């Protein structure tokens, strides 16, 4: 270990229930560098992170940090050494304020006795300003959007003394200006001598921000290379062990607009964030819905699905007005909704995969008051085969699966009632490139069979790669709809920001 190396891993091994998750993994992280860590879901990235930050202990191998071998590494000892993690799934107290979350466990006090709310509020505001974030320090976390919660997680990490920052998918729900601001902060931290491990499935971002990239595949260390020497396409090939010739399927034919839309919104207005929003979605179409954070995309989807109350305006399904006041009424109207946060509202972690798949369509598996388990399990096994879900069986708890396989299970749950309209909110958030491609081809197949698909995404590459038409929201309304050659990052951002 030389003076430039902050972290060195030597021969890490870890197994769960006899299944190897890490197999003799060795890599190093230099002081004042950004190291990308990539691999498919289930490749071992999360387990490696947990070994470094003290959440779990390796079965064999060494972790050497700043020249010291960590023999009894715990979460507390890792934090004392300056190892800080921003998790992929939020670790915030929803009922507490932004300020309280940022200082949780290391509050500022007057004279060692009384909380210094004024000082904590001031420092919180300064941290958020560094992130170009206008959230109030006193805002309750439960009221924030997914993107805003991510920024709070970043601010909390920046509030600690930090020598190694582990960032697990930090940009998943950030829009391009927010990602660029995040990269600006990361570069400043790197210049200050802080080392960063950047875990991401967005390989273009890894290429942009990282000095080197380390690849894991099936729990094994494949290689570590300077990012100057490897392209995103080559990274993808190293992750899956073969060349990925096409990430996106061919785009579907444009919808015949003379037909009645499968879903039409006319002047939808909510109490907050959405006003006079209108759009049309046709059978067999994949329509993108883009916009910056806070533009009202998710709120509009939640209104369609009956989660939010509509103040004025109308929803029309196949030309007929429908009144949707609950998710059950949305399902009865043929509408499915994949939420942007699968951990909170998409799946039930402790339930088997089969139970999750039947959550909103359990009635069709019942005779009188009895659940027909064989039929339910057979349906789950069909989804496992159809979606290539990596699991031992439908009886496995879905919380034990990788993020990509959890997302496939959440899609199966929404698909089980046989909808005609499917709203996907951030469908590939936090999943690897192979699983992303699987989901893209699956959505394309749904559209080919006549389903109307609405894709809400912060990832412009995603909406550009999938959609012939993209509706762009700004300040709670649909600012415009782009089609064909106009579906590009430049024109989407023009509409999203109001700059032309």
Coordinates of C-alpha atoms in Angstrom, one line a residue:
X1 CA 0.0 0.0 0.0
X2 CA 1.6 3.3 -1.1
X3 CA 1.1 6.8 0.3
X4 CA -1.4 7.7 -2.4
X5 CA -3.8 4.8 -1.5
X6 CA -6.5 5.5 1.1
X7 CA -8.5 2.2 0.8
X8 CA -7.2 -1.2 -0.1
X9 CA -9.3 -4.4 -0.2
X10 CA -7.5 -7.7 -0.3
X11 CA -9.2 -10.9 -1.1
X12 CA -12.7 -10.1 0.3
X13 CA -15.0 -13.1 0.5
X14 CA -18.6 -13.1 1.7
X15 CA -21.4 -15.7 1.5
X16 CA -25.0 -15.8 2.6
X17 CA -26.7 -19.1 3.3
X18 CA -23.9 -20.9 1.4
X19 CA -24.2 -18.6 -1.7
X20 CA -21.1 -16.7 -2.6
X21 CA -21.7 -13.0 -3.0
X22 CA -18.1 -11.8 -3.0
X23 CA -15.3 -14.1 -4.2
X24 CA -11.7 -12.9 -3.5
X25 CA -12.3 -9.3 -4.4
X26 CA -9.3 -6.9 -4.3
X27 CA -9.1 -3.3 -5.4
X28 CA -7.7 0.0 -4.2
X29 CA -8.9 3.7 -4.0
X30 CA -6.4 6.5 -4.2
X31 CA -6.6 9.6 -2.0
X32 CA -8.4 12.5 -3.8
X33 CA -9.9 10.4 -6.5
X34 CA -13.3 9.3 -7.8
X35 CA -13.5 5.6 -8.4
X36 CA -16.5 4.2 -10.3
X37 CA -17.9 0.9 -9.1
X38 CA -20.1 -0.9 -11.7
X39 CA -21.7 -4.2 -12.2
X40 CA -25.1 -5.8 -12.8
X41 CA -27.6 -6.0 -9.9
X42 CA -26.5 -9.0 -7.9
X43 CA -22.8 -8.5 -8.9
X44 CA -21.8 -7.8 -5.2
X45 CA -21.5 -4.0 -5.2
X46 CA -23.9 -3.5 -2.3
X47 CA -22.2 -6.2 -0.2
X48 CA -18.8 -4.7 -0.9
X49 CA -20.0 -1.3 0.2
X50 CA -21.5 -2.8 3.4
X51 CA -18.1 -4.5 4.2
X52 CA -16.3 -1.1 3.9
X53 CA -18.8 1.0 5.9
X54 CA -19.1 -1.6 8.7
X55 CA -22.7 -2.8 8.0
X56 CA -21.5 -6.3 7.6
X57 CA -18.2 -8.2 8.0
X58 CA -16.4 -10.2 5.3
X59 CA -15.9 -13.9 5.9
X60 CA -12.3 -13.6 4.7
X61 CA -9.9 -10.9 3.5
X62 CA -8.6 -7.6 4.6
X63 CA -9.8 -4.0 4.6
X64 CA -7.0 -1.5 5.0
X65 CA -7.9 2.2 5.5
X66 CA -5.3 4.9 5.7
X67 CA -2.7 2.3 6.5
X68 CA -4.7 0.6 9.2
X69 CA -6.2 -2.9 8.9
X70 CA -9.8 -2.7 10.1
X71 CA -10.2 -5.9 12.1
X72 CA -13.4 -4.9 14.0
X73 CA -15.1 -2.6 11.5
X74 CA -18.5 -1.3 12.6
X75 CA -20.7 1.5 11.3
X76 CA -19.7 3.7 14.2
X77 CA -15.9 3.0 13.8
X78 CA -16.2 3.6 10.0
X79 CA -17.9 7.0 10.6
X80 CA -15.2 8.0 13.1
X81 CA -12.5 7.2 10.5
X82 CA -14.4 9.4 8.0
X83 CA -16.1 6.7 5.9
X84 CA -19.5 8.1 5.0
X85 CA -22.2 6.5 2.8
X86 CA -25.0 8.0 0.8
X87 CA -27.4 5.0 0.4
X88 CA -29.4 4.2 -2.7
X89 CA -32.6 3.8 -0.6
X90 CA -33.2 6.8 1.6
X91 CA -32.4 6.6 5.3
X92 CA -34.3 9.6 6.4
X93 CA -36.8 10.2 9.2
X94 CA -39.9 11.3 7.3
X95 CA -41.6 12.9 10.3
X96 CA -38.6 15.1 11.1
X97 CA -37.4 18.3 9.5
X98 CA -34.6 18.6 7.0
X99 CA -32.5 20.3 9.6
X100 CA -33.2 17.6 12.2
X101 CA -32.2 14.8 9.7
X102 CA -29.0 16.5 8.7
X103 CA -27.8 16.8 12.3
X104 CA -29.4 13.6 13.6
X105 CA -26.9 12.0 16.0
X106 CA -24.5 14.9 16.2
X107 CA -26.7 17.9 17.1
X108 CA -25.2 21.3 17.9
X109 CA -25.8 22.5 21.5
X110 CA -25.6 25.5 23.7
X111 CA -23.2 24.9 26.6
X112 CA -23.5 21.1 26.1
X113 CA -27.1 21.0 27.2
X114 CA -29.6 22.8 24.9
X115 CA -30.0 22.3 21.2
X116 CA -28.8 25.2 19.1
X117 CA -31.6 25.3 16.6
X118 CA -30.4 28.6 15.1
X119 CA -26.9 27.4 14.3
X120 CA -28.2 24.1 12.9
X121 CA -30.7 26.0 10.7
X122 CA -28.0 28.3 9.4
X123 CA -25.6 25.5 8.6
X124 CA -28.4 23.5 6.9
X125 CA -29.2 26.5 4.8
X126 CA -25.6 26.9 3.8
X127 CA -25.3 23.2 2.9
X128 CA -28.4 23.3 0.8
X129 CA -27.2 26.4 -1.0
X130 CA -24.0 24.5 -1.9
X131 CA -26.3 22.1 -3.7
X132 CA -28.2 24.9 -5.3
X133 CA -31.2 23.6 -3.4
X134 CA -34.1 25.9 -2.2
X135 CA -35.6 23.5 0.4
X136 CA -36.4 25.1 3.7
X137 CA -34.3 23.7 6.6
X138 CA -37.6 23.4 8.6
X139 CA -39.5 21.5 5.9
X140 CA -40.8 18.1 7.0
X141 CA -39.0 15.4 4.9
X142 CA -42.4 13.6 4.2
X143 CA -43.4 16.6 2.1
X144 CA -40.4 16.5 -0.2
X145 CA -40.1 14.9 -3.6
X146 CA -37.8 12.0 -4.3
X147 CA -35.2 14.3 -5.9
X148 CA -35.4 16.6 -2.9
X149 CA -34.9 13.8 -0.5
X150 CA -31.8 12.7 -2.4
X151 CA -30.4 16.2 -2.0
X152 CA -31.0 16.0 1.7
X153 CA -29.1 12.8 1.9
X154 CA -26.2 14.4 0.1
X155 CA -26.3 17.5 2.4
X156 CA -26.2 15.1 5.4
X157 CA -23.1 13.4 4.1
X158 CA -21.4 16.8 3.4
X159 CA -22.1 17.8 7.0
X160 CA -19.7 15.1 8.4
X161 CA -15.9 15.0 8.5
X162 CA -15.3 12.8 5.5
X163 CA -12.2 11.1 4.0
X164 CA -14.0 8.5 1.9
X165 CA -17.5 9.2 0.5
X166 CA -19.4 6.2 -0.9
X167 CA -22.2 7.4 -3.2
X168 CA -24.7 4.6 -4.2
X169 CA -26.7 5.7 -7.2
X170 CA -26.9 9.4 -6.1
X171 CA -28.1 10.8 -9.4
X172 CA -30.9 8.4 -10.2
X173 CA -33.7 10.9 -9.8
X174 CA -31.8 14.1 -10.5
X175 CA -32.3 16.1 -13.7
X176 CA -29.4 17.2 -15.9
X177 CA -28.7 20.5 -14.1
X178 CA -28.9 18.8 -10.7
X179 CA -26.5 16.1 -11.9
X180 CA -24.0 18.7 -13.2
X181 CA -24.3 20.5 -9.8
X182 CA -23.6 17.3 -8.1
X183 CA -20.5 16.7 -10.2
X184 CA -19.3 20.2 -9.4
X185 CA -19.5 19.4 -5.7
X186 CA -17.8 16.1 -6.2
X187 CA -14.9 17.7 -8.1
X188 CA -14.5 20.2 -5.3
X189 CA -14.4 17.4 -2.8
X190 CA -11.8 15.5 -4.8
X191 CA -9.7 18.6 -5.1
X192 CA -9.8 18.9 -1.3
X193 CA -8.3 15.4 -1.0
X194 CA -11.5 13.4 -0.4
X195 CA -11.8 10.0 -2.1
X196 CA -15.2 9.0 -3.6
X197 CA -16.5 5.6 -4.6
X198 CA -19.3 6.3 -7.1
X199 CA -21.7 3.4 -7.7
X200 CA -23.9 4.0 -10.8
X201 CA -25.6 2.2 -13.6
X202 CA -25.4 5.4 -15.7
X203 CA -22.2 4.6 -17.5
X204 CA -21.9 7.9 -19.3
X205 CA -21.9 9.6 -15.9
X206 CA -19.1 7.2 -14.7
X207 CA -17.1 8.1 -17.8
X208 CA -17.7 11.8 -17.1
X209 CA -16.9 12.1 -13.4
X210 CA -14.7 9.1 -12.4
X211 CA -10.9 8.8 -12.7
X212 CA -11.1 5.0 -12.8
X213 CA -13.7 2.3 -13.0
X214 CA -13.8 -1.0 -11.2
X215 CA -16.0 -3.8 -12.5
X216 CA -17.7 -6.6 -10.6
X217 CA -19.4 -9.6 -12.2
X218 CA -21.2 -12.3 -10.2
X219 CA -19.2 -11.4 -7.1
X220 CA -15.8 -11.4 -8.7
X221 CA -13.5 -8.6 -9.5
X222 CA -13.1 -8.3 -13.2
X223 CA -10.8 -5.3 -13.7
X224 CA -10.0 -1.7 -12.8
X225 CA -9.2 0.7 -15.6
X226 CA -8.7 4.5 -16.0
X227 CA -11.9 5.9 -17.5
X228 CA -9.9 7.5 -20.2
X229 CA -9.1 4.0 -21.6
X230 CA -12.6 2.6 -21.7
X231 CA -15.9 3.6 -23.3
X232 CA -19.4 3.3 -21.8
X233 CA -20.1 0.5 -24.3
X234 CA -17.0 -1.4 -23.3
X235 CA -18.0 -0.9 -19.6
X236 CA -21.3 -2.5 -20.3
X237 CA -19.6 -5.5 -22.0
X238 CA -17.3 -6.0 -19.0
X239 CA -20.3 -5.9 -16.7
X240 CA -22.3 -8.6 -18.5
X241 CA -19.4 -10.6 -20.0
X242 CA -20.5 -10.0 -23.6
X243 CA -21.2 -7.1 -25.9
X244 CA -24.6 -5.4 -25.6
X245 CA -25.4 -4.5 -29.2
X246 CA -28.6 -2.7 -28.5
X247 CA -29.9 -1.2 -25.2
X248 CA -33.1 0.3 -26.6
X249 CA -35.6 -1.6 -28.8
X250 CA -36.6 0.0 -32.2
X251 CA -39.2 2.7 -31.7
X252 CA -42.8 1.8 -32.4
X253 CA -44.6 3.3 -35.3
X254 CA -46.2 6.7 -34.6
X255 CA -49.8 6.5 -33.3
X256 CA -52.6 7.4 -35.7
X257 CA -53.9 10.6 -34.0
X258 CA -57.2 10.3 -35.8
X259 CA -58.1 7.6 -33.3
X260 CA -59.6 8.1 -29.9
X261 CA -56.9 8.4 -27.3
X262 CA -56.6 5.5 -24.8
X263 CA -56.1 8.2 -22.1
X264 CA -56.8 11.9 -22.4
X265 CA -56.3 14.6 -19.7
X266 CA -58.2 17.8 -20.1
X267 CA -57.2 20.8 -17.9
X268 CA -56.2 18.7 -14.9
X269 CA -55.7 21.0 -11.8
X270 CA -54.6 19.9 -8.3
X271 CA -54.4 22.0 -5.2
X272 CA -50.6 22.1 -5.5
X273 CA -48.1 21.8 -8.3
X274 CA -50.4 20.9 -11.2
X275 CA -52.7 23.3 -13.1
X276 CA -54.5 23.0 -16.4
X277 CA -52.4 20.0 -17.6
X278 CA -53.6 18.3 -20.8
X279 CA -52.2 15.5 -22.9
X280 CA -53.2 12.6 -25.1
X281 CA -51.9 9.0 -25.0
X282 CA -52.8 6.5 -27.7
X283 CA -53.0 2.7 -27.8
X284 CA -49.7 1.2 -28.8
X285 CA -47.7 4.3 -27.9
X286 CA -44.9 4.9 -25.5
X287 CA -45.3 8.6 -24.6
X288 CA -42.5 10.2 -22.5
X289 CA -43.3 12.7 -19.7
X290 CA -40.2 14.8 -18.9
X291 CA -39.5 18.0 -16.9
X292 CA -37.3 19.2 -14.1
X293 CA -37.8 18.3 -10.4
X294 CA -40.9 19.9 -9.0
X295 CA -42.6 20.3 -12.4
X296 CA -45.5 18.2 -11.4
X297 CA -44.9 14.9 -13.3
X298 CA -45.4 12.5 -10.4
X299 CA -48.2 14.5 -9.0
X300 CA -50.0 14.3 -12.3
X301 CA -49.5 10.5 -12.4
X302 CA -50.8 10.2 -8.9
X303 CA -53.9 12.2 -9.8
X304 CA -54.6 9.8 -12.7
X305 CA -54.3 6.9 -10.4
X306 CA -56.6 8.4 -7.7
X307 CA -53.9 9.1 -5.1
X308 CA -54.4 12.9 -5.4
X309 CA -57.6 14.8 -5.5
X310 CA -58.4 16.6 -8.8
X311 CA -59.8 20.1 -8.3
X312 CA -60.9 20.6 -11.9
X313 CA -60.5 19.0 -15.3
X314 CA -61.3 15.6 -16.6
X315 CA -59.8 12.2 -17.3
X316 CA -61.1 10.3 -20.3
X317 CA -60.4 6.6 -21.0
X318 CA -61.1 5.5 -24.6
X319 CA -63.2 8.6 -25.0
X320 CA -65.3 8.2 -22.0
X321 CA -65.1 10.4 -18.9
X322 CA -64.1 8.6 -15.7
X323 CA -64.1 9.7 -12.1
X324 CA -61.2 8.2 -10.3
X325 CA -60.9 8.8 -6.6
X326 CA -58.9 5.8 -5.5
X327 CA -56.3 3.4 -6.9
X328 CA -59.0 0.7 -6.8
X329 CA -61.1 2.8 -9.2
X330 CA -58.0 3.4 -11.4
X331 CA -57.4 -0.4 -11.6
X332 CA -61.1 -0.9 -12.5
X333 CA -60.7 1.6 -15.3
X334 CA -57.8 -0.4 -16.7
X335 CA -54.9 1.9 -15.4
X336 CA -51.7 0.5 -13.9
X337 CA -49.1 2.7 -12.1
X338 CA -45.5 1.7 -11.2
X339 CA -44.5 4.2 -8.5
X340 CA -41.2 6.0 -8.5
X341 CA -40.2 4.6 -5.1
X342 CA -40.6 0.9 -5.0
X343 CA -39.2 0.6 -1.5
X344 CA -42.1 2.6 0.1
X345 CA -45.1 2.0 -2.1
X346 CA -44.1 -0.5 -4.8
X347 CA -43.5 -3.7 -2.9
X348 CA -43.8 -5.3 0.5
X349 CA -40.3 -6.5 1.4
X350 CA -41.2 -9.3 3.8
X351 CA -43.8 -10.8 1.4
X352 CA -42.8 -13.6 -1.0
X353 CA -42.5 -12.6 -4.7
X354 CA -45.7 -14.5 -5.4
X355 CA -47.7 -12.5 -2.8
X356 CA -46.4 -9.2 -4.2
X357 CA -47.4 -10.2 -7.7
X358 CA -51.0 -10.7 -6.6
X359 CA -51.3 -7.8 -4.2
X360 CA -53.7 -5.7 -6.3
X361 CA -55.5 -8.6 -8.1
X362 CA -55.9 -11.1 -5.3
X363 CA -59.6 -11.5 -6.0
X364 CA -59.0 -13.4 -9.2
X365 CA -57.0 -16.1 -7.2
X366 CA -59.8 -16.6 -4.7
X367 CA -62.7 -19.1 -4.5
X368 CA -65.1 -18.0 -1.8
X369 CA -62.8 -16.8 1.0
X370 CA -59.9 -19.1 0.1
X371 CA -56.8 -18.1 -1.9
X372 CA -56.0 -20.7 -4.6
X373 CA -52.3 -20.9 -3.8
X374 CA -51.4 -23.2 -6.7
X375 CA -52.9 -20.7 -9.2
X376 CA -51.1 -17.8 -7.5
X377 CA -47.8 -19.6 -7.5
X378 CA -48.2 -20.7 -11.1
X379 CA -48.8 -17.0 -12.1
X380 CA -45.7 -16.0 -10.2
X381 CA -43.6 -18.7 -11.9
X382 CA -44.8 -17.4 -15.3
X383 CA -43.7 -13.8 -14.4
X384 CA -40.3 -15.2 -13.2
X385 CA -39.9 -16.9 -16.6
X386 CA -41.2 -14.0 -18.6
X387 CA -39.2 -11.3 -16.9
X388 CA -36.1 -13.5 -16.2
X389 CA -36.3 -12.7 -12.5
X390 CA -33.3 -14.1 -10.7
X391 CA -34.8 -16.0 -7.7
X392 CA -35.0 -19.5 -6.4
X393 CA -38.8 -19.5 -6.5
X394 CA -41.9 -17.3 -6.1
X395 CA -41.8 -18.2 -2.3
X396 CA -38.6 -16.1 -1.9
X397 CA -39.1 -12.8 0.0
X398 CA -38.9 -10.1 -2.6
X399 CA -36.7 -8.0 -0.3
X400 CA -33.9 -10.5 -0.7
X401 CA -33.7 -9.9 -4.4
X402 CA -31.5 -7.4 -6.2
X403 CA -32.9 -4.0 -7.1
X404 CA -33.5 -4.9 -10.7
X405 CA -35.4 -8.1 -9.8
X406 CA -37.5 -6.2 -7.2
X407 CA -38.4 -3.7 -10.0
X408 CA -39.4 -6.6 -12.3
X409 CA -41.6 -8.0 -9.5
X410 CA -43.2 -4.5 -9.0
X411 CA -44.0 -4.4 -12.7
X412 CA -45.5 -7.9 -12.6
X413 CA -47.7 -6.8 -9.7
X414 CA -49.0 -3.8 -11.7
X415 CA -49.5 -5.9 -14.8
X416 CA -51.4 -8.8 -13.1
X417 CA -54.8 -7.0 -13.3
X418 CA -54.5 -6.9 -17.2
X419 CA -54.5 -3.1 -17.6
X420 CA -54.9 -1.2 -20.9
X421 CA -52.9 1.8 -19.8
X422 CA -49.6 1.6 -17.9
X423 CA -47.9 4.6 -16.2
X424 CA -44.2 3.9 -15.4
X425 CA -42.7 6.4 -13.0
X426 CA -38.8 6.2 -13.1
X427 CA -39.0 2.6 -14.3
X428 CA -35.3 1.9 -14.2
X429 CA -34.3 3.9 -11.1
X430 CA -31.3 2.2 -9.5
X431 CA -31.0 -0.9 -11.7
X432 CA -28.2 -2.1 -13.9
X433 CA -27.9 -1.7 -17.6
X434 CA -28.9 -5.3 -18.5
X435 CA -32.1 -5.1 -16.3
X436 CA -32.8 -1.7 -17.8
X437 CA -32.5 -3.1 -21.3
X438 CA -34.8 -6.0 -20.3
X439 CA -37.4 -3.5 -19.1
X440 CA -37.1 -1.3 -22.2
X441 CA -37.8 -4.3 -24.4
X442 CA -40.6 -5.4 -22.2
X443 CA -42.3 -2.0 -22.4
X444 CA -41.8 -2.0 -26.1
X445 CA -43.5 -5.4 -26.3
X446 CA -46.5 -4.1 -24.3
X447 CA -46.9 -1.2 -26.7
X448 CA -46.6 -3.6 -29.7
X449 CA -49.5 -5.5 -28.2
X450 CA -51.6 -2.4 -28.0
X451 CA -51.1 -1.1 -24.5
X452 CA -50.8 2.6 -24.0
X453 CA -47.6 3.4 -22.0
X454 CA -46.6 6.6 -20.3
X455 CA -43.0 6.9 -19.2
X456 CA -42.1 9.5 -16.5
X457 CA -38.3 9.7 -16.3
X458 CA -35.5 12.1 -15.1
X459 CA -33.2 10.2 -17.5
X460 CA -33.3 12.1 -20.8
X461 CA -31.4 9.3 -22.6
X462 CA -34.3 7.0 -21.5
X463 CA -37.2 9.1 -22.9
X464 CA -35.2 9.9 -26.0
X465 CA -34.3 6.2 -26.6
X466 CA -37.9 4.9 -26.1
X467 CA -40.3 7.6 -27.2
X468 CA -41.4 9.1 -30.5
X469 CA -43.4 11.8 -28.6
X470 CA -42.4 13.5 -25.3
X471 CA -44.6 15.8 -23.3
X472 CA -42.6 18.3 -21.2
X473 CA -43.9 19.7 -18.0
X474 CA -42.9 23.1 -16.5
X475 CA -44.3 24.7 -13.4
X476 CA -47.2 22.3 -13.1
X477 CA -48.5 22.3 -16.7
X478 CA -47.6 20.7 -20.0
X479 CA -45.4 23.2 -21.7
X480 CA -45.4 21.4 -25.0
X481 CA -45.1 18.1 -26.8
X482 CA -42.1 17.2 -29.0
X483 CA -42.2 14.5 -31.7
X484 CA -39.7 12.5 -33.8
X485 CA -36.6 14.6 -34.8
X486 CA -37.5 17.2 -32.1
X487 CA -37.2 14.6 -29.4
X488 CA -33.7 15.5 -28.3
X489 CA -32.0 16.8 -25.1
X490 CA -31.7 20.4 -26.3
X491 CA -35.3 20.9 -27.1
X492 CA -36.6 19.0 -24.1
X493 CA -34.5 21.3 -21.8
X494 CA -35.7 24.4 -23.7
X495 CA -39.3 23.5 -22.8
X496 CA -38.4 22.3 -19.3
X497 CA -36.7 25.6 -18.4
X498 CA -38.7 28.0 -20.5
X499 CA -35.6 29.2 -22.3
X500 CA -35.7 29.4 -26.1

